[in-house]
Amino acid sequence: MSKTANKIFLNVRTSTWMRALTVVVMLGFGWQCYHLARRVDFGELLARLGSPSVWPWFVLVLAMMPLNWWLEARKWQLLLRPFLAWPFAKTLRATMVGVSLSAATPNRIGEIGGRMLMGSREEAGSILTSSLLGSAAQWVAFLLLAWPALMWTAGDLLADRIPFPVALLWPLGPGVLLLLWFGGKPLLVKIIRWVSRRFSWNNAPLLEGIREVKFGLMMRAGAYACLRFCVYCMQLHILLGCFGLELPLLEGMAGIAAIYLVQAGIPLPPGLNLVTRTELGLLLWNTEPGAGIATVLAFGSLFAINVLLPALPAYWLLVRKKNLR
């Protein structure tokens, strides 16, 4: 087969694969919408949104959605820079395409795959590695913010079940972070070298990039992750108030952070993660008046605003990716 014919064949095969992927993603998106619609009481939702006092807060939550993903893109760009010199616009587009695929896949698997689709084959290793580092930076937020929140929220419950003071568990989050830094980076290097030997892959540029990822850089990325986590928790706190569950600011934010920490360790698709978060919210706030309907509506609305809504334009970016490089 000639080079021209082979190139045409590869282009056709790639185009067919992209169409099939788009269909699968759209089916997953439709399932998420259907699953969400079944859990939301639209009569109650419309009644709540019909109140003039609710609309300014709901609009504020909508306005915080772009900030949420801007912070995520900035965090990833910091960690991508040692490997690839992508401009922020391309980093943001790849982040949003990752959102579109993550709507139908467990945790961040689809998100990383979507980002890789926006790069070339040669850039795949760098995108994967920087995205894994981004996931590690997200755990900076979980262990520095959500872990103390969990200890505060569940401290009384734990006190009756463990043979030592709960206060001894508070430093565990920062301790795990130090352990991950000193043990995780060497482990990542070993994995890359093993894959390189197994598949005859030149790992020199990738290992050079990893050497440039210093502790200070990870802390800067972690700062973006902490800011984004606060934005996410504040969005949910506002929505809970919009739907009738008014919680004290600090206690409410702590409870929300604890829920996200517990859920983060469960590798489920976002739709099922939504169910898990809702059930945890009901368990935590069930003693409050109107907690049931407010919890379901708040978690469902936040999922629609932060995941499903930005996923719509991201599907178009996925289809048009060749023209965006």
Steps between C-alpha positions, in 0.01 A plus 500: 500500500637844409564769760211708364257209512619404846450859622146506357424167668628627836298822468181305425565263789566793737187680380288186556649454846426862591137469382457182704652667805271800460193273483609316816560827684165642390323184617676530835402867518137411428504234771636750750221748413236228534643376829510856635143573386372196689647624828390864474151613598447758225183633661691582816792629294281744306324609818832578663639677194180704474593686818658841419741464792651182357591616150798725586661215694430248224653734243805537725543121501479500119759778481738299721501207255745662253722598795498138613634372167734798451672405827521136389657601167750730674597221737555257215694755293748542786562126503498465121756777446808288590396259223319705234484873421126513435331842508226543758226506233594151382534376858151630579353336188660166591369535855146552373521204263609297801185617678287365215646151528509501881119538502470131410810338655623418852681782679768661277558222246292666230635842591858392431396319181325811371809710561714250313267524199589870470869424466715307257614142549845626599345721769289223655755398763549859615125562520446179695781568745405864562135399546598239758701769677186716482304225673770491769468878539126456550579276794693790649162672532331188632763427765564860607139622497259207483681275748477752789139564392427128527663480842294797619177367351537137605714548811226418749403190304862379483565569869271213597660258255877543531719426806698827480420874486364629167748790520779255409340452157504868406868506382444188288407702190825703477695187595354307206587792270867483602499124455350531151757763399806307613369160393268578210745678270761221504220248440378698198853506357530122543167445323605720206833315467325163509252607231789637292686170514185302430398701192839636384391857573739794529432630851777762521278810439239373745750428777661839441160663549438307822831624637372856448190431714633622834324513836429873458332441165276231647405734785407775250286251312357389833408861578294515179342168598411638845345812349297291257386269780382801702309630198335161452400473866370859504286429193337209677456694824318775309279249316405327825385837632310571177306174542416554866788346698677796663815379675753704702781601266793321667310190607327475164824538303671245726221248447511550122880460490475181708243356259725566199798343675309181579357481148839569335627159603216318323572447124148544360365680191379856574132400497560241772732740680204737506293232673780434751538869586124540535474202735789630711334840515174344615689305765676813624213753490193277541414665833453840332153603372465453124840332474382223266369705208765772543786247492374324187432828317829663603726209404304439178509867401872531573575192289297648213670840529861388548509186284210466257475867401868546403501153341268620222748738328780257585341238274528743212867556586550124498359468149693803372829418671706481181420862420594616851857376515 
